[in-house]
Amino acid sequence: SGQYFTPAPVAEMMARMSVAHTLRPPSTMAQARTSARRLWRTMKPDTRTGISQAGIMRGLKSLGIHASMRRNLTFGEIRRLVDGGYPVITAVRTRTPDVHHWTVIHGYSVNPGRIYLSNTLLVRGLAQAQHWPEFRRKVWADPGYGIVCRR
């Protein structure tokens, strides 16, 4: 399997902020800017390789968001997590071998089974809505892997 990096650290940071604002919304715009700066410094993105899993975990922790790595996520578990308000950060394949892109699973539909991803515009050909079996087989960089975010 490849490394969990993306060449666009600014977009990654914005996706992490969307998780942060979902779980702990800022009360003012100044507070949001302060959170973004703190997150950027804590995650230590590399302008060439992006942000590592450890960087994401550090960044979430700095914002008071508890996160745990999981390796056995199923469609049913993702549904329960999303319904509970727990976003799941995961990595998807890109057209470049061994380069993966961080995204957030933020929704699903049951019939047909689909999941909804954020931060997909940077990955050519990757739609926001993914049919579950195809996502699991062809898109998910490491099937079952995710960082579960909790308040």
PDB file of C-alpha atoms in Angstrom:
ATOM      1  CA  SER A   1       0.000   0.000   0.000  1.00  0.00           C
ATOM      2  CA  GLY A   2       1.079   3.569  -0.610  1.00  0.00           C
ATOM      3  CA  GLN A   3       1.639   6.472   1.712  1.00  0.00           C
ATOM      4  CA  TYR A   4      -1.303   8.515   2.948  1.00  0.00           C
ATOM      5  CA  PHE A   5      -0.295  11.838   1.510  1.00  0.00           C
ATOM      6  CA  THR A   6      -1.714  14.336  -0.903  1.00  0.00           C
ATOM      7  CA  PRO A   7       0.104  17.083  -2.782  1.00  0.00           C
ATOM      8  CA  ALA A   8      -2.394  19.705  -1.597  1.00  0.00           C
ATOM      9  CA  PRO A   9      -1.860  20.439   2.118  1.00  0.00           C
ATOM     10  CA  VAL A  10      -4.023  23.570   2.097  1.00  0.00           C
ATOM     11  CA  ALA A  11      -7.057  21.628   0.883  1.00  0.00           C
ATOM     12  CA  GLU A  12      -6.341  18.901   3.431  1.00  0.00           C
ATOM     13  CA  MET A  13      -6.186  21.435   6.193  1.00  0.00           C
ATOM     14  CA  MET A  14      -9.538  22.820   5.071  1.00  0.00           C
ATOM     15  CA  ALA A  15     -11.076  19.339   5.142  1.00  0.00           C
ATOM     16  CA  ARG A  16      -9.778  18.834   8.689  1.00  0.00           C
ATOM     17  CA  MET A  17     -11.230  22.206   9.642  1.00  0.00           C
ATOM     18  CA  SER A  18     -14.605  21.053   8.326  1.00  0.00           C
ATOM     19  CA  VAL A  19     -14.376  18.095  10.739  1.00  0.00           C
ATOM     20  CA  ALA A  20     -13.326  20.435  13.540  1.00  0.00           C
ATOM     21  CA  HIS A  21     -16.144  22.884  12.870  1.00  0.00           C
ATOM     22  CA  THR A  22     -18.679  20.058  12.738  1.00  0.00           C
ATOM     23  CA  LEU A  23     -17.610  18.731  16.123  1.00  0.00           C
ATOM     24  CA  ARG A  24     -16.614  22.023  17.799  1.00  0.00           C
ATOM     25  CA  PRO A  25     -18.001  25.027  15.910  1.00  0.00           C
ATOM     26  CA  PRO A  26     -16.172  28.334  16.564  1.00  0.00           C
ATOM     27  CA  SER A  27     -18.285  31.105  18.051  1.00  0.00           C
ATOM     28  CA  THR A  28     -16.570  33.889  16.059  1.00  0.00           C
ATOM     29  CA  MET A  29     -14.683  34.340  12.803  1.00  0.00           C
ATOM     30  CA  ALA A  30     -11.550  35.332  14.774  1.00  0.00           C
ATOM     31  CA  GLN A  31     -11.776  32.056  16.685  1.00  0.00           C
ATOM     32  CA  ALA A  32     -12.042  30.157  13.365  1.00  0.00           C
ATOM     33  CA  ARG A  33      -8.905  31.899  12.004  1.00  0.00           C
ATOM     34  CA  THR A  34      -6.994  31.141  15.217  1.00  0.00           C
ATOM     35  CA  SER A  35      -8.039  27.471  14.998  1.00  0.00           C
ATOM     36  CA  ALA A  36      -6.893  27.252  11.374  1.00  0.00           C
ATOM     37  CA  ARG A  37      -3.468  28.733  12.185  1.00  0.00           C
ATOM     38  CA  ARG A  38      -3.023  26.432  15.183  1.00  0.00           C
ATOM     39  CA  LEU A  39      -4.068  23.416  13.144  1.00  0.00           C
ATOM     40  CA  TRP A  40      -1.625  24.293  10.339  1.00  0.00           C
ATOM     41  CA  ARG A  41       1.313  24.640  12.775  1.00  0.00           C
ATOM     42  CA  THR A  42       0.424  21.443  14.633  1.00  0.00           C
ATOM     43  CA  MET A  43      -0.067  19.264  11.567  1.00  0.00           C
ATOM     44  CA  LYS A  44       3.249  20.364  10.016  1.00  0.00           C
ATOM     45  CA  PRO A  45       2.320  19.741   6.377  1.00  0.00           C
ATOM     46  CA  ASP A  46       5.056  19.191   3.845  1.00  0.00           C
ATOM     47  CA  THR A  47       4.519  21.295   0.716  1.00  0.00           C
ATOM     48  CA  ARG A  48       5.570  18.349  -1.460  1.00  0.00           C
ATOM     49  CA  THR A  49       4.049  15.322   0.268  1.00  0.00           C
ATOM     50  CA  GLY A  50       1.162  16.767   2.277  1.00  0.00           C
ATOM     51  CA  ILE A  51       0.089  15.680   5.751  1.00  0.00           C
ATOM     52  CA  SER A  52       0.811  12.337   7.386  1.00  0.00           C
ATOM     53  CA  GLN A  53      -1.600  10.322   9.511  1.00  0.00           C
ATOM     54  CA  ALA A  54       0.373  11.374  12.594  1.00  0.00           C
ATOM     55  CA  GLY A  55      -0.025  15.019  11.561  1.00  0.00           C
ATOM     56  CA  ILE A  56      -3.773  14.642  11.231  1.00  0.00           C
ATOM     57  CA  MET A  57      -3.997  12.962  14.626  1.00  0.00           C
ATOM     58  CA  ARG A  58      -1.905  15.767  16.214  1.00  0.00           C
ATOM     59  CA  GLY A  59      -4.032  18.431  14.559  1.00  0.00           C
ATOM     60  CA  LEU A  60      -7.304  16.920  15.701  1.00  0.00           C
ATOM     61  CA  LYS A  61      -5.975  16.531  19.236  1.00  0.00           C
ATOM     62  CA  SER A  62      -4.894  20.187  19.282  1.00  0.00           C
ATOM     63  CA  LEU A  63      -8.507  21.140  18.551  1.00  0.00           C
ATOM     64  CA  GLY A  64      -9.867  18.947  21.327  1.00  0.00           C
ATOM     65  CA  ILE A  65     -11.173  16.294  18.954  1.00  0.00           C
ATOM     66  CA  HIS A  66     -10.608  12.706  19.979  1.00  0.00           C
ATOM     67  CA  ALA A  67      -9.648  10.440  17.112  1.00  0.00           C
ATOM     68  CA  SER A  68      -8.976   6.751  16.813  1.00  0.00           C
ATOM     69  CA  MET A  69      -7.592   4.771  13.919  1.00  0.00           C
ATOM     70  CA  ARG A  70      -9.698   1.852  12.707  1.00  0.00           C
ATOM     71  CA  ARG A  71      -8.845  -0.852  10.189  1.00  0.00           C
ATOM     72  CA  ASN A  72     -12.106  -2.800   9.990  1.00  0.00           C
ATOM     73  CA  LEU A  73     -14.770  -0.297   8.971  1.00  0.00           C
ATOM     74  CA  THR A  74     -17.771  -1.690   7.114  1.00  0.00           C
ATOM     75  CA  PHE A  75     -20.661   0.084   5.402  1.00  0.00           C
ATOM     76  CA  GLY A  76     -22.836  -0.640   8.448  1.00  0.00           C
ATOM     77  CA  GLU A  77     -20.266   0.801  10.847  1.00  0.00           C
ATOM     78  CA  ILE A  78     -19.785   3.895   8.705  1.00  0.00           C
ATOM     79  CA  ARG A  79     -23.572   4.403   8.702  1.00  0.00           C
ATOM     80  CA  ARG A  80     -23.689   4.181  12.504  1.00  0.00           C
ATOM     81  CA  LEU A  81     -20.755   6.576  12.890  1.00  0.00           C
ATOM     82  CA  VAL A  82     -22.192   9.151  10.473  1.00  0.00           C
ATOM     83  CA  ASP A  83     -25.616   8.886  12.147  1.00  0.00           C
ATOM     84  CA  GLY A  84     -23.897   9.503  15.491  1.00  0.00           C
ATOM     85  CA  GLY A  85     -22.205  12.640  14.168  1.00  0.00           C
ATOM     86  CA  TYR A  86     -18.727  11.087  13.934  1.00  0.00           C
ATOM     87  CA  PRO A  87     -16.959  11.946  10.654  1.00  0.00           C
ATOM     88  CA  VAL A  88     -14.484   9.406   9.283  1.00  0.00           C
ATOM     89  CA  ILE A  89     -11.240  10.570   7.674  1.00  0.00           C
ATOM     90  CA  THR A  90      -9.820   8.104   5.178  1.00  0.00           C
ATOM     91  CA  ALA A  91      -7.563   7.924   2.134  1.00  0.00           C
ATOM     92  CA  VAL A  92      -8.543   7.358  -1.483  1.00  0.00           C
ATOM     93  CA  ARG A  93      -6.467   6.355  -4.465  1.00  0.00           C
ATOM     94  CA  THR A  94      -5.437   8.925  -7.048  1.00  0.00           C
ATOM     95  CA  ARG A  95      -4.337   8.408 -10.633  1.00  0.00           C
ATOM     96  CA  THR A  96      -0.726   8.573  -9.445  1.00  0.00           C
ATOM     97  CA  PRO A  97       0.416   5.189  -8.078  1.00  0.00           C
ATOM     98  CA  ASP A  98       1.297   5.208  -4.374  1.00  0.00           C
ATOM     99  CA  VAL A  99      -0.118   8.717  -3.871  1.00  0.00           C
ATOM    100  CA  HIS A 100      -3.297   8.825  -1.847  1.00  0.00           C
ATOM    101  CA  HIS A 101      -5.587  11.685  -0.933  1.00  0.00           C
ATOM    102  CA  TRP A 102      -7.221  12.342   2.449  1.00  0.00           C
ATOM    103  CA  THR A 103     -10.990  12.788   2.436  1.00  0.00           C
ATOM    104  CA  VAL A 104     -13.838  12.794   4.928  1.00  0.00           C
ATOM    105  CA  ILE A 105     -16.775  10.371   4.768  1.00  0.00           C
ATOM    106  CA  HIS A 106     -19.649  12.567   5.873  1.00  0.00           C
ATOM    107  CA  GLY A 107     -22.775  10.860   4.598  1.00  0.00           C
ATOM    108  CA  TYR A 108     -24.361   7.794   3.028  1.00  0.00           C
ATOM    109  CA  SER A 109     -27.485   6.512   1.318  1.00  0.00           C
ATOM    110  CA  VAL A 110     -28.837   3.003   1.737  1.00  0.00           C
ATOM    111  CA  ASN A 111     -30.673   2.369  -1.504  1.00  0.00           C
ATOM    112  CA  PRO A 112     -28.468   2.229  -3.446  1.00  0.00           C
ATOM    113  CA  GLY A 113     -25.564   1.884  -1.025  1.00  0.00           C
ATOM    114  CA  ARG A 114     -23.430   4.995  -1.438  1.00  0.00           C
ATOM    115  CA  ILE A 115     -21.075   7.031   0.688  1.00  0.00           C
ATOM    116  CA  TYR A 116     -20.478  10.754   0.376  1.00  0.00           C
ATOM    117  CA  LEU A 117     -16.988  12.236   0.491  1.00  0.00           C
ATOM    118  CA  SER A 118     -15.697  15.763   0.973  1.00  0.00           C
ATOM    119  CA  ASN A 119     -12.583  17.327  -0.507  1.00  0.00           C
ATOM    120  CA  THR A 120     -12.726  15.319  -3.752  1.00  0.00           C
ATOM    121  CA  LEU A 121     -12.291  18.106  -6.314  1.00  0.00           C
ATOM    122  CA  LEU A 122      -8.517  17.711  -6.215  1.00  0.00           C
ATOM    123  CA  VAL A 123      -8.696  14.097  -7.359  1.00  0.00           C
ATOM    124  CA  ARG A 124      -9.562  14.002 -11.049  1.00  0.00           C
ATOM    125  CA  GLY A 125     -12.427  11.668 -11.814  1.00  0.00           C
ATOM    126  CA  LEU A 126     -13.436  11.129  -8.168  1.00  0.00           C
ATOM    127  CA  ALA A 127     -17.092  11.908  -7.571  1.00  0.00           C
ATOM    128  CA  GLN A 128     -18.403  13.075  -4.216  1.00  0.00           C
ATOM    129  CA  ALA A 129     -20.934  10.190  -4.168  1.00  0.00           C
ATOM    130  CA  GLN A 130     -19.409   6.716  -4.413  1.00  0.00           C
ATOM    131  CA  HIS A 131     -21.234   3.430  -4.917  1.00  0.00           C
ATOM    132  CA  TRP A 132     -20.161   1.352  -1.892  1.00  0.00           C
ATOM    133  CA  PRO A 133     -18.933  -1.847  -3.618  1.00  0.00           C
ATOM    134  CA  GLU A 134     -16.929   0.138  -6.168  1.00  0.00           C
ATOM    135  CA  PHE A 135     -15.534   2.448  -3.464  1.00  0.00           C
ATOM    136  CA  ARG A 136     -14.397  -0.537  -1.405  1.00  0.00           C
ATOM    137  CA  ARG A 137     -12.806  -2.334  -4.382  1.00  0.00           C
ATOM    138  CA  LYS A 138     -11.320   0.480  -6.454  1.00  0.00           C
ATOM    139  CA  VAL A 139     -11.252   3.808  -4.608  1.00  0.00           C
ATOM    140  CA  TRP A 140     -10.482   3.183  -0.934  1.00  0.00           C
ATOM    141  CA  ALA A 141      -6.701   3.203  -0.603  1.00  0.00           C
ATOM    142  CA  ASP A 142      -6.787   0.751   2.314  1.00  0.00           C
ATOM    143  CA  PRO A 143     -10.256  -0.874   2.603  1.00  0.00           C
ATOM    144  CA  GLY A 144     -11.546  -0.720   6.158  1.00  0.00           C
ATOM    145  CA  TYR A 145      -9.112   2.043   7.220  1.00  0.00           C
ATOM    146  CA  GLY A 146     -10.320   5.272   8.759  1.00  0.00           C
ATOM    147  CA  ILE A 147      -9.713   7.826  11.482  1.00  0.00           C
ATOM    148  CA  VAL A 148     -12.909   8.138  13.505  1.00  0.00           C
ATOM    149  CA  CYS A 149     -13.416  11.597  14.993  1.00  0.00           C
ATOM    150  CA  ARG A 150     -15.336  12.063  18.247  1.00  0.00           C
ATOM    151  CA  ARG A 151     -16.247  15.036  20.397  1.00  0.00           C
TER     152      ARG A 151
END
